Short mmCIF file of C-alpha atoms and ligand atoms in Angstrom, two decimals:
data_model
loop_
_atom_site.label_atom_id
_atom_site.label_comp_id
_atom_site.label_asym_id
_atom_site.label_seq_id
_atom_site.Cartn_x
_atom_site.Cartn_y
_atom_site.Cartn_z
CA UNK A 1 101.28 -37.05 18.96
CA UNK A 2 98.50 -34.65 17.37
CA UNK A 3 100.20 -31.52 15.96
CA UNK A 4 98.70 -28.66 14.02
CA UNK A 5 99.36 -26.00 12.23
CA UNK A 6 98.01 -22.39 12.43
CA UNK A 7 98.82 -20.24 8.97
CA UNK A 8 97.97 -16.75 8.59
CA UNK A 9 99.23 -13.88 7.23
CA UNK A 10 98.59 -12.30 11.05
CA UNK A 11 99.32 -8.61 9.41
CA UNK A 12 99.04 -8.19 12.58
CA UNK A 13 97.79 -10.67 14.93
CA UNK A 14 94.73 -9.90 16.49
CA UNK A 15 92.72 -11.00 19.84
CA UNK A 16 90.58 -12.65 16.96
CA UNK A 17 93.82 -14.82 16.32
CA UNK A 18 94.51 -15.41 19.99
CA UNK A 19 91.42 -16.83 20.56
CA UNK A 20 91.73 -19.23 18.04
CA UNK A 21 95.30 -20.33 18.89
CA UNK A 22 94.21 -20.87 23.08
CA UNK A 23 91.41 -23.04 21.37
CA UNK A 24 94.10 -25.22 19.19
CA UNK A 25 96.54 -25.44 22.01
CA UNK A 26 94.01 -26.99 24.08
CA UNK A 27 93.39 -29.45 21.92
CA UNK A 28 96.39 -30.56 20.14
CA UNK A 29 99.47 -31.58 21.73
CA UNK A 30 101.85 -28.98 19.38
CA UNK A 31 100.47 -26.38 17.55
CA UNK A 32 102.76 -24.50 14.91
CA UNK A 33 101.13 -20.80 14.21
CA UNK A 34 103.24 -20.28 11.12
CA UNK A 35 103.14 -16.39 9.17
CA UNK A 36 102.73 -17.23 5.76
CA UNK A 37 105.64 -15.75 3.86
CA UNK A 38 103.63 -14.10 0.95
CA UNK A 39 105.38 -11.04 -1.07
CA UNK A 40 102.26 -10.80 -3.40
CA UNK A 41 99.80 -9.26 -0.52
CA UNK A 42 102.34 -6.68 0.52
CA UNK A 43 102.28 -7.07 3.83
CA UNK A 44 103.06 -3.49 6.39
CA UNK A 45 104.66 -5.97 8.82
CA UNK A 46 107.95 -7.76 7.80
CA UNK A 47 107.93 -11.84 8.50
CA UNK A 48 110.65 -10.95 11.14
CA UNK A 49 108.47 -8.54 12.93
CA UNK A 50 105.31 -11.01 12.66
CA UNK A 51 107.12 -13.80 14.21
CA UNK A 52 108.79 -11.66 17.13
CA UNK A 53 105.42 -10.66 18.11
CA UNK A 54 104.09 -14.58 17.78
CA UNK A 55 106.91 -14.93 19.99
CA UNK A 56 105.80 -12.04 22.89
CA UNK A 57 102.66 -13.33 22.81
CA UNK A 58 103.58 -17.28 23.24
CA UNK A 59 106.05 -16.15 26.06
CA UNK A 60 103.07 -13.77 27.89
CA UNK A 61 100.44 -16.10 27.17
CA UNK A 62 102.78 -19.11 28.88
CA UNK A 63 101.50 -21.20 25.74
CA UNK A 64 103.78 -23.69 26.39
CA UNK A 65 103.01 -26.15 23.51
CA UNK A 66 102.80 -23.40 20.76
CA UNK A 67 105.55 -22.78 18.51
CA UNK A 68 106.13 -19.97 16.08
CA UNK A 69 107.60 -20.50 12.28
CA UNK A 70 107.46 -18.74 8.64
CA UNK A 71 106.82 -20.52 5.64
CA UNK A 72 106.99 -19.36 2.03
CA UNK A 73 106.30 -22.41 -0.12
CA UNK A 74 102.89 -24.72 -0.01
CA UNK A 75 101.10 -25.17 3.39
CA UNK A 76 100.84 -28.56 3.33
CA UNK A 77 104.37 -29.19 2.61
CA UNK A 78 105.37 -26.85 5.65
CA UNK A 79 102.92 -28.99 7.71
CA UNK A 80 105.06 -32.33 6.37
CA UNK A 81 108.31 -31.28 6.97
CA UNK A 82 107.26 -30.57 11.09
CA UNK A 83 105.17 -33.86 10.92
CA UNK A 84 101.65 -31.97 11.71
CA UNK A 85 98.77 -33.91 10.58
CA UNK A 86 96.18 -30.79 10.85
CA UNK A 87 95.67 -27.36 9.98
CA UNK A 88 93.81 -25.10 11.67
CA UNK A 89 91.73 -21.65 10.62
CA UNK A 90 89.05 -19.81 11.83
CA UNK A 91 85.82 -18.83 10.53
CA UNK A 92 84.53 -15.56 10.91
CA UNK A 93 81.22 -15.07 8.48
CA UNK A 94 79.79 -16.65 5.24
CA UNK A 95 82.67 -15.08 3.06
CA UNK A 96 85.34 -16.62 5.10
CA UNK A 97 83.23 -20.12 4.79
CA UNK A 98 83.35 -19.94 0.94
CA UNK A 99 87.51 -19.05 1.00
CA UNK A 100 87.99 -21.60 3.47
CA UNK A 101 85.89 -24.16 1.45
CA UNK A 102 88.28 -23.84 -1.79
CA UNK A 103 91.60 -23.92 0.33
CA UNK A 104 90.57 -26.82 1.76
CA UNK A 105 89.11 -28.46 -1.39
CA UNK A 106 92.78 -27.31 -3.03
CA UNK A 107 94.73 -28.66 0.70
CA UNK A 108 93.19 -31.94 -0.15
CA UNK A 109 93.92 -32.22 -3.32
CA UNK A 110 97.51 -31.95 -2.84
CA UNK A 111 97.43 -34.20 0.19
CA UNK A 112 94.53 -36.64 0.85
CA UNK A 113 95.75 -36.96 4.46
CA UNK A 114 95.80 -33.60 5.24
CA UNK A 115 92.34 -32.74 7.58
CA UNK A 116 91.54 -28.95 8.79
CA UNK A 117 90.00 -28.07 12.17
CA UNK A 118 88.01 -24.74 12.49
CA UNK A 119 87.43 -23.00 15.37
CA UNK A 120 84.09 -20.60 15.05
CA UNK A 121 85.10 -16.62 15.66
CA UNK A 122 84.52 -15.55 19.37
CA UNK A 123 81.23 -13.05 18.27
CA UNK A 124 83.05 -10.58 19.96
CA UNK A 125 85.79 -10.38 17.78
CA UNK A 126 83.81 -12.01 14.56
CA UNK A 127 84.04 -8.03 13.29
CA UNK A 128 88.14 -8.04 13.83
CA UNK A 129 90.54 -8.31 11.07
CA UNK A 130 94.27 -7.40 10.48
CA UNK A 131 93.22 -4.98 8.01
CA UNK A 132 90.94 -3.16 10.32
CA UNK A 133 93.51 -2.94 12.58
CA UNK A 134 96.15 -1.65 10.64
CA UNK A 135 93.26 1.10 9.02
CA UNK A 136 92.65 1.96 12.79
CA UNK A 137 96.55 2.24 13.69
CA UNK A 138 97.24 4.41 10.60
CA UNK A 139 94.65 7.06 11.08
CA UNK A 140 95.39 7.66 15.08
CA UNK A 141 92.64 5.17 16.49
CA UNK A 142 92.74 3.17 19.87
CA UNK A 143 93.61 -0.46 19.09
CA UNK A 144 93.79 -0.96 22.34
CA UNK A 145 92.04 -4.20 23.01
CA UNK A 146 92.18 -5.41 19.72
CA UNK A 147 95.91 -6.61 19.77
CA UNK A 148 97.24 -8.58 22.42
CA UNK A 149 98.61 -6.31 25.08
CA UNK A 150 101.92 -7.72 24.73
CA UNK A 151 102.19 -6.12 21.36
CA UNK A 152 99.98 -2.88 21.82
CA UNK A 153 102.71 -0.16 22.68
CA UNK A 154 104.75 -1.61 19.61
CA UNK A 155 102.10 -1.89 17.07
CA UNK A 156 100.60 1.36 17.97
CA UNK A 157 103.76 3.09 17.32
CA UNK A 158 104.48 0.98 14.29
CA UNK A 159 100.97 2.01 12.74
CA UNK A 160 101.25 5.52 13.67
CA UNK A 161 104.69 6.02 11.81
CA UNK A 162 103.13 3.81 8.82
CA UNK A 163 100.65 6.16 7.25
P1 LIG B 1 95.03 -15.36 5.73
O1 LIG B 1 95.66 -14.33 4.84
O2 LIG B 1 95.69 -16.70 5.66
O3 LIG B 1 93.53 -15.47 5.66
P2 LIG B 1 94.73 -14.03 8.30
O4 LIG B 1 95.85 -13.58 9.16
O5 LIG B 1 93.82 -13.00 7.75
O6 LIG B 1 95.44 -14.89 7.18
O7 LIG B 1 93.84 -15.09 9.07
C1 LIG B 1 94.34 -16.34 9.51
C2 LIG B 1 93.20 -17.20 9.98
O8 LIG B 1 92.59 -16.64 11.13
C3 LIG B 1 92.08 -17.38 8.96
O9 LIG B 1 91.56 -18.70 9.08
C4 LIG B 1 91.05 -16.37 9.38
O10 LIG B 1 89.74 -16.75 8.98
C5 LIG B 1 91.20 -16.45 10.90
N1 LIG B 1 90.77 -15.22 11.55
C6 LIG B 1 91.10 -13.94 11.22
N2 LIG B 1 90.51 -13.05 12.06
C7 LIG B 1 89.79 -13.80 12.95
C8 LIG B 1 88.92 -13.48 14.06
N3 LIG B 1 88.66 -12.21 14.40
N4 LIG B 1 88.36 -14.49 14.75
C9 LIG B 1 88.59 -15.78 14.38
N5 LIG B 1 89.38 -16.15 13.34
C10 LIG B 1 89.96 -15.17 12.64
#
């Protein structure tokens, strides 16, 4: 059985996200998108909040053989202890190339059978980050569109009562 595993901080998740995830679950048999548990980047959105929405969105997407999880300690000992064989990340521009090229250099490292997959950023969404989002959110914007709808009434509120 192939299974991967999606990290991310998803601070929130995006559409950009989404699309990346309906890619992975097409191909894999089980993919894991796992919120990385990471104190150091301050995150607005607690890890329970991240993985209720993971959890909207699986259910309203009917992504059947997705599965949401946190994990706090190294990525490719998460991916060991639920038996996935692959990560998965997306690429967005040049600058995410060059991050993803060291994490995966570092992945290795740590476990030679480790392999990443990377799906290529929908260019309609290859402008779309979490931090955008949340910048959009804070000062009164539409995100509309830029969330999955499942989450938009929450995370508009949520933003709004942020700044
Ligand atoms: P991290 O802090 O681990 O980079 P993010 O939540 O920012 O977490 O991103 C998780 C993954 O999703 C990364 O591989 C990132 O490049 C990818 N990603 C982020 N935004 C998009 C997007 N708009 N389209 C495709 N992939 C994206």
């Amino acid at each position: 059985m192939k299974i991967g595993v999606y990290p991310g901080s998803f601070d929130p998740f995006t559409i950009g996200h989404l699309d990346v995830l309906k890619n992975a679950a097409g191909l894999f048999d089980v993919v894991y998108v796992a919120v990385l548990n990471n104190s150091a980047k301050s995150p607005v959105f607690s890890v329970e909040e991240r993985v209720e929405m993971l959890d909207r969105i699986i259910e309203s997407e009917g992504l059947k053989n997705v599965r949401s999880g946190s994990f706090g300690g190294l990525l490719v000992d998460y991916a060991k202890q639920i038996g996935a064989q692959y990560l998965i990340r997306g690429l967005r521009a040049i600058t995410d190339f060059e991050y993803e090229f060291q994490i995966d250099a570092v992945n290795r490292h740590l476990d030679p059978g480790i392999r990443t997959v990377y799906f290529m950023a929908n260019p309609a969404h290859s402008f779309l980050s979490s931090s955008n989002v949340r910048e959009i959110g804070e000062m009164g914007g539409s995100i509309e569109g830029l969330v999955p709808h499942c989450n938009y009434h929450y995370l508009r509120e949520r933003l709004a009562r942020q700044k």
